Short mmCIF file of C-alpha atoms in Angstrom, two decimals:
data_model
loop_
_atom_site.label_atom_id
_atom_site.label_comp_id
_atom_site.label_asym_id
_atom_site.label_seq_id
_atom_site.Cartn_x
_atom_site.Cartn_y
_atom_site.Cartn_z
CA MET G 23 27.06 21.68 23.68
CA ILE G 24 27.47 24.21 26.42
CA VAL G 25 24.41 26.04 27.79
CA CYS G 26 24.61 29.52 29.37
CA ILE G 27 21.72 30.79 31.25
CA ASP G 28 21.10 34.37 32.25
CA ILE G 29 18.36 34.57 34.97
CA GLY G 30 17.06 38.18 34.80
CA ASN G 31 14.21 39.96 36.46
CA THR G 32 11.94 39.81 33.42
CA ASN G 33 13.32 36.92 31.34
CA ILE G 34 15.42 33.77 31.67
CA VAL G 35 17.60 33.51 28.48
CA LEU G 36 19.21 30.30 27.52
CA ALA G 37 21.97 30.15 24.84
CA CYS G 38 23.29 26.87 23.46
CA PHE G 39 26.87 27.16 22.33
CA GLU G 40 28.77 25.07 19.86
CA ASN G 41 32.45 26.03 20.02
CA GLN G 42 32.24 29.82 20.32
CA LYS G 43 28.99 30.40 18.52
CA ILE G 44 25.43 30.64 19.76
CA VAL G 45 23.37 28.12 17.76
CA LYS G 46 20.06 28.42 19.64
CA THR G 47 18.49 30.73 22.11
CA TYR G 48 15.36 30.42 24.30
CA ARG G 49 13.55 33.05 26.26
CA ILE G 50 11.30 32.19 29.22
CA ALA G 51 9.37 34.64 31.37
CA THR G 52 10.86 34.79 34.90
CA LYS G 53 7.49 35.50 36.62
CA GLY G 54 5.65 32.36 37.38
CA PHE G 55 8.59 30.16 36.43
CA SER G 56 8.46 26.46 37.08
CA ALA G 57 10.81 23.70 36.04
CA GLN G 58 8.04 22.44 33.79
CA LYS G 59 8.82 25.35 31.40
CA LEU G 60 12.12 23.62 30.67
CA SER G 61 10.48 20.38 29.68
CA PHE G 62 11.30 20.95 25.99
CA LEU G 63 15.02 20.34 26.87
CA GLU G 64 14.41 17.09 28.58
CA ASN G 65 15.87 14.87 25.78
CA GLU G 66 18.82 17.26 25.07
CA LYS G 67 22.32 16.39 26.07
CA PHE G 68 24.64 19.09 27.35
CA GLU G 69 28.35 19.02 28.12
CA LYS G 70 28.26 21.91 30.67
CA VAL G 71 25.77 24.43 32.08
CA PHE G 72 26.82 27.84 33.24
CA ILE G 73 24.34 30.05 35.12
CA ALA G 74 24.26 33.60 36.36
CA SER G 75 21.27 34.92 38.21
CA VAL G 76 19.92 38.03 39.82
CA VAL G 77 16.67 36.20 40.98
CA PRO G 78 17.86 33.78 43.83
CA SER G 79 14.38 32.51 44.54
CA ILE G 80 14.35 30.35 41.33
CA ASN G 81 17.98 29.33 41.13
CA SER G 82 17.43 25.92 42.77
CA LYS G 83 14.62 24.96 40.35
CA ILE G 84 16.98 25.50 37.33
CA VAL G 85 20.13 23.93 38.91
CA ASP G 86 18.16 20.86 39.96
CA PHE G 87 16.67 20.35 36.53
CA PHE G 88 20.09 20.42 34.87
CA LYS G 89 21.93 18.45 37.42
CA LYS G 90 19.77 15.45 36.42
CA ARG G 91 20.91 15.81 32.83
CA THR G 92 24.54 16.96 32.78
CA PRO G 93 27.66 16.33 34.91
CA VAL G 94 28.74 19.98 35.14
CA VAL G 95 26.29 22.62 36.42
CA LYS G 96 27.89 25.80 37.78
CA LEU G 97 25.89 28.68 39.34
CA PHE G 98 28.33 31.52 39.45
CA SER G 99 28.60 33.91 42.32
CA VAL G 100 29.64 37.62 42.22
CA GLU G 101 32.90 36.48 43.99
CA ASP G 102 33.50 34.02 41.11
CA ALA G 103 33.27 36.83 38.55
CA LEU G 104 35.34 39.23 40.65
CA SER G 105 38.18 36.65 40.57
CA LEU G 106 38.62 37.70 36.92
CA MET G 107 38.27 41.50 37.36
CA PRO G 108 39.62 43.65 40.25
CA SER G 109 37.06 46.03 41.66
CA ASP G 110 36.90 49.38 43.38
CA TYR G 111 33.13 48.81 44.23
CA LYS G 112 32.32 49.13 47.93
CA GLU G 113 29.28 46.91 48.20
CA HIS G 114 29.82 43.52 46.47
CA SER G 115 27.01 41.85 48.35
CA ASN G 116 24.40 43.80 46.40
CA LEU G 117 26.19 43.92 43.13
CA GLY G 118 24.35 42.18 40.27
CA ILE G 119 26.64 39.47 38.77
CA ASP G 120 25.37 40.44 35.24
CA ARG G 121 27.02 43.83 35.67
CA ILE G 122 30.48 42.12 36.28
CA ILE G 123 30.03 39.64 33.56
CA ASN G 124 29.19 42.33 31.07
CA SER G 125 32.21 44.27 32.14
CA ILE G 126 34.58 41.31 31.91
CA TYR G 127 33.53 40.33 28.41
CA ALA G 128 33.50 43.87 27.05
CA TYR G 129 37.01 44.62 28.46
CA ASP G 130 38.25 41.25 27.13
CA LYS G 131 37.03 42.22 23.68
CA TYR G 132 37.97 45.87 23.49
CA LYS G 133 40.96 46.07 25.81
CA GLU G 134 40.14 49.72 26.62
CA GLY G 135 38.55 51.96 29.23
CA LEU G 136 34.83 51.58 28.64
CA ILE G 137 31.21 52.05 29.77
CA VAL G 138 28.70 49.14 29.44
CA VAL G 139 25.00 50.13 29.18
CA ASP G 140 22.62 47.21 29.80
CA LEU G 141 19.10 48.24 28.79
CA GLY G 142 16.92 45.68 30.70
CA THR G 143 14.27 45.80 33.42
CA ALA G 144 16.59 48.37 34.95
CA THR G 145 19.25 50.14 32.91
CA THR G 146 22.75 49.91 34.37
CA PHE G 147 25.84 51.83 33.53
CA ASP G 148 29.19 50.12 34.31
CA VAL G 149 32.61 51.68 34.06
CA VAL G 150 35.82 49.71 33.59
CA SER G 151 39.16 51.53 33.68
CA LYS G 152 41.79 51.26 31.03
CA LYS G 153 43.67 48.77 33.39
CA GLY G 154 40.58 46.53 33.51
CA VAL G 155 39.43 47.55 36.99
CA TYR G 156 35.66 47.65 37.62
CA GLU G 157 34.91 51.16 38.88
CA GLY G 158 31.09 51.07 39.57
CA GLY G 159 28.47 52.99 37.70
CA ALA G 160 24.75 53.89 37.82
CA ILE G 161 21.33 52.37 37.92
CA THR G 162 18.12 53.80 36.64
CA PHE G 163 14.68 52.50 35.47
CA GLY G 164 14.39 50.56 32.31
CA ILE G 165 12.49 52.21 29.45
CA LYS G 166 9.83 49.47 29.37
CA THR G 167 9.49 49.71 33.22
CA ALA G 168 8.93 53.41 32.99
CA MET G 169 6.48 53.21 30.22
CA GLU G 170 4.40 50.50 31.91
CA THR G 171 4.32 52.54 35.14
CA LEU G 172 2.95 55.47 33.10
CA PHE G 173 0.41 53.22 31.42
CA TYR G 174 -0.89 51.60 34.58
CA ASN G 175 -1.26 54.95 36.31
CA THR G 176 -3.19 56.61 33.54
CA GLU G 177 -6.63 55.78 31.76
CA LYS G 178 -6.04 57.19 28.27
CA LEU G 179 -2.38 56.50 27.41
CA LYS G 180 -1.44 53.31 25.54
CA LEU G 181 1.74 51.22 25.45
CA ILE G 182 4.29 51.82 22.66
CA ASP G 183 5.22 49.00 20.31
CA PHE G 184 9.02 49.23 20.33
CA LYS G 185 9.22 46.86 17.35
CA ASN G 186 7.50 49.30 15.03
CA LEU G 187 8.62 52.77 16.14
CA GLY G 188 8.97 54.31 12.68
CA GLU G 189 10.09 57.88 12.52
CA ILE G 190 9.94 59.94 15.64
CA SER G 191 9.43 63.68 15.72
CA VAL G 192 10.43 65.63 18.82
CA ILE G 193 7.18 67.58 18.56
CA GLY G 194 4.38 65.01 18.31
CA LYS G 195 1.10 65.87 16.55
CA THR G 196 -0.90 63.00 18.22
CA THR G 197 -0.92 61.39 21.59
CA LYS G 198 0.94 58.46 20.16
CA GLU G 199 3.55 60.62 18.60
CA CYS G 200 4.04 62.62 21.87
CA LEU G 201 4.49 59.36 23.78
CA LYS G 202 7.13 58.13 21.34
CA SER G 203 9.00 61.52 21.55
CA GLY G 204 8.88 61.70 25.37
CA ILE G 205 9.57 58.06 26.12
CA VAL G 206 12.03 57.06 23.25
CA LEU G 207 13.82 60.34 22.69
CA GLY G 208 13.60 61.30 26.31
CA TYR G 209 15.05 58.00 27.36
CA ALA G 210 17.85 58.26 24.77
CA GLY G 211 18.59 61.73 26.16
CA LEU G 212 18.85 60.20 29.70
CA VAL G 213 21.34 57.59 28.36
CA ASP G 214 23.40 60.22 26.53
CA GLY G 215 23.47 62.49 29.48
CA LEU G 216 24.63 60.00 31.98
CA ILE G 217 27.26 58.77 29.62
CA GLN G 218 28.56 62.29 29.17
CA LYS G 219 28.67 62.91 32.88
CA ILE G 220 30.59 59.57 33.37
CA LYS G 221 33.11 60.41 30.63
CA LYS G 222 33.68 63.81 32.17
CA GLN G 223 34.56 62.25 35.40
CA LYS G 224 36.40 59.26 33.89
CA LYS G 225 38.09 60.52 30.78
CA GLU G 226 39.67 57.10 29.97
CA ALA G 227 36.22 55.54 29.29
CA LYS G 228 36.62 55.81 25.61
CA ILE G 229 34.16 53.15 24.34
CA VAL G 230 30.51 52.76 25.03
CA VAL G 231 29.01 49.29 24.56
CA ALA G 232 25.23 48.67 24.87
CA CYS G 233 23.47 45.38 25.45
CA GLY G 234 20.05 44.16 26.65
CA GLY G 235 16.75 43.68 24.95
CA LEU G 236 16.23 47.23 23.80
CA ALA G 237 19.89 48.14 22.93
CA THR G 238 19.27 47.81 19.22
CA THR G 239 16.08 49.89 19.50
CA ILE G 240 17.55 52.77 21.43
CA LYS G 241 20.95 53.11 19.78
CA PRO G 242 19.73 54.97 16.63
CA PHE G 243 18.34 57.70 18.84
CA THR G 244 21.52 58.13 20.88
CA ILE G 245 24.79 59.74 20.03
CA ALA G 246 26.92 58.27 22.79
CA ILE G 247 26.61 54.41 22.18
CA ASP G 248 29.38 53.08 19.90
CA TYR G 249 28.54 49.37 19.74
CA VAL G 250 25.68 47.07 20.42
CA GLU G 251 26.39 43.54 21.70
CA GLU G 252 22.96 41.93 21.94
CA ASN G 253 24.15 38.66 23.71
CA LEU G 254 26.95 40.27 25.76
CA THR G 255 25.94 38.68 29.11
CA LEU G 256 25.67 35.18 27.56
CA TYR G 257 29.15 35.45 25.85
CA GLY G 258 30.51 36.89 29.04
CA LEU G 259 29.00 34.01 31.10
CA LYS G 260 30.69 31.44 28.75
CA LEU G 261 34.01 33.32 29.03
CA LEU G 262 33.67 33.26 32.81
CA GLY G 263 32.99 29.51 32.81
CA GLU G 264 35.92 28.75 30.56
CA LYS G 265 38.42 30.89 32.52
CA ILE G 266 37.40 29.57 35.90
CA ASN G 267 37.57 25.98 34.59
CA GLU G 268 41.17 26.71 33.33
CA ALA G 269 42.25 28.07 36.66
#
């Protein structure tokens, strides 16, 4: 069994692969993380562990935990990922590895110029040329991040339950309906608007792939997203590990 671990700003997501399929996933809050939270895996046996992280402060805790239990533990760097995809980006030292991993897997699957939209703590837009070159993109606030900022800075507004959105009218008749309209439809408009501007500048970006925790929730309210790949980063991380091992 191969384990792929995506260490994000909000959650650490672990996926257990058998052959090319995810058979189990686990989600652990990043905030307050300690190795004790991995204790449920103490008796598991793994062939390899592949890790990608945008939270350097907890990397050693996870690497040390798995090094005691499996012979191959690889924490990938941005440079590792860029060995599989040429890049026109000018600042690799601050580039999130998840953005490159997403781009590698999406391009490997679709073989076309594309845009990857990752709806997480932040929302990122990444552009890959028809020839498979990483072009860069855009970063904005995540929809939950924006909503929580609004909630914590007001007294009467309440958080939206994204799991039970129901129908949304542009013109809300209650405060809750107004919030759903403004936050969900407004955010979908932001996503569509940025994609439209990117496509205008990069006409070969034909396909739009969304991933991240809220991709499935947001897609029905957009017009620009073509496909949702919920576990894009995890599949991309496995692909990265396999290709680097082969090299």
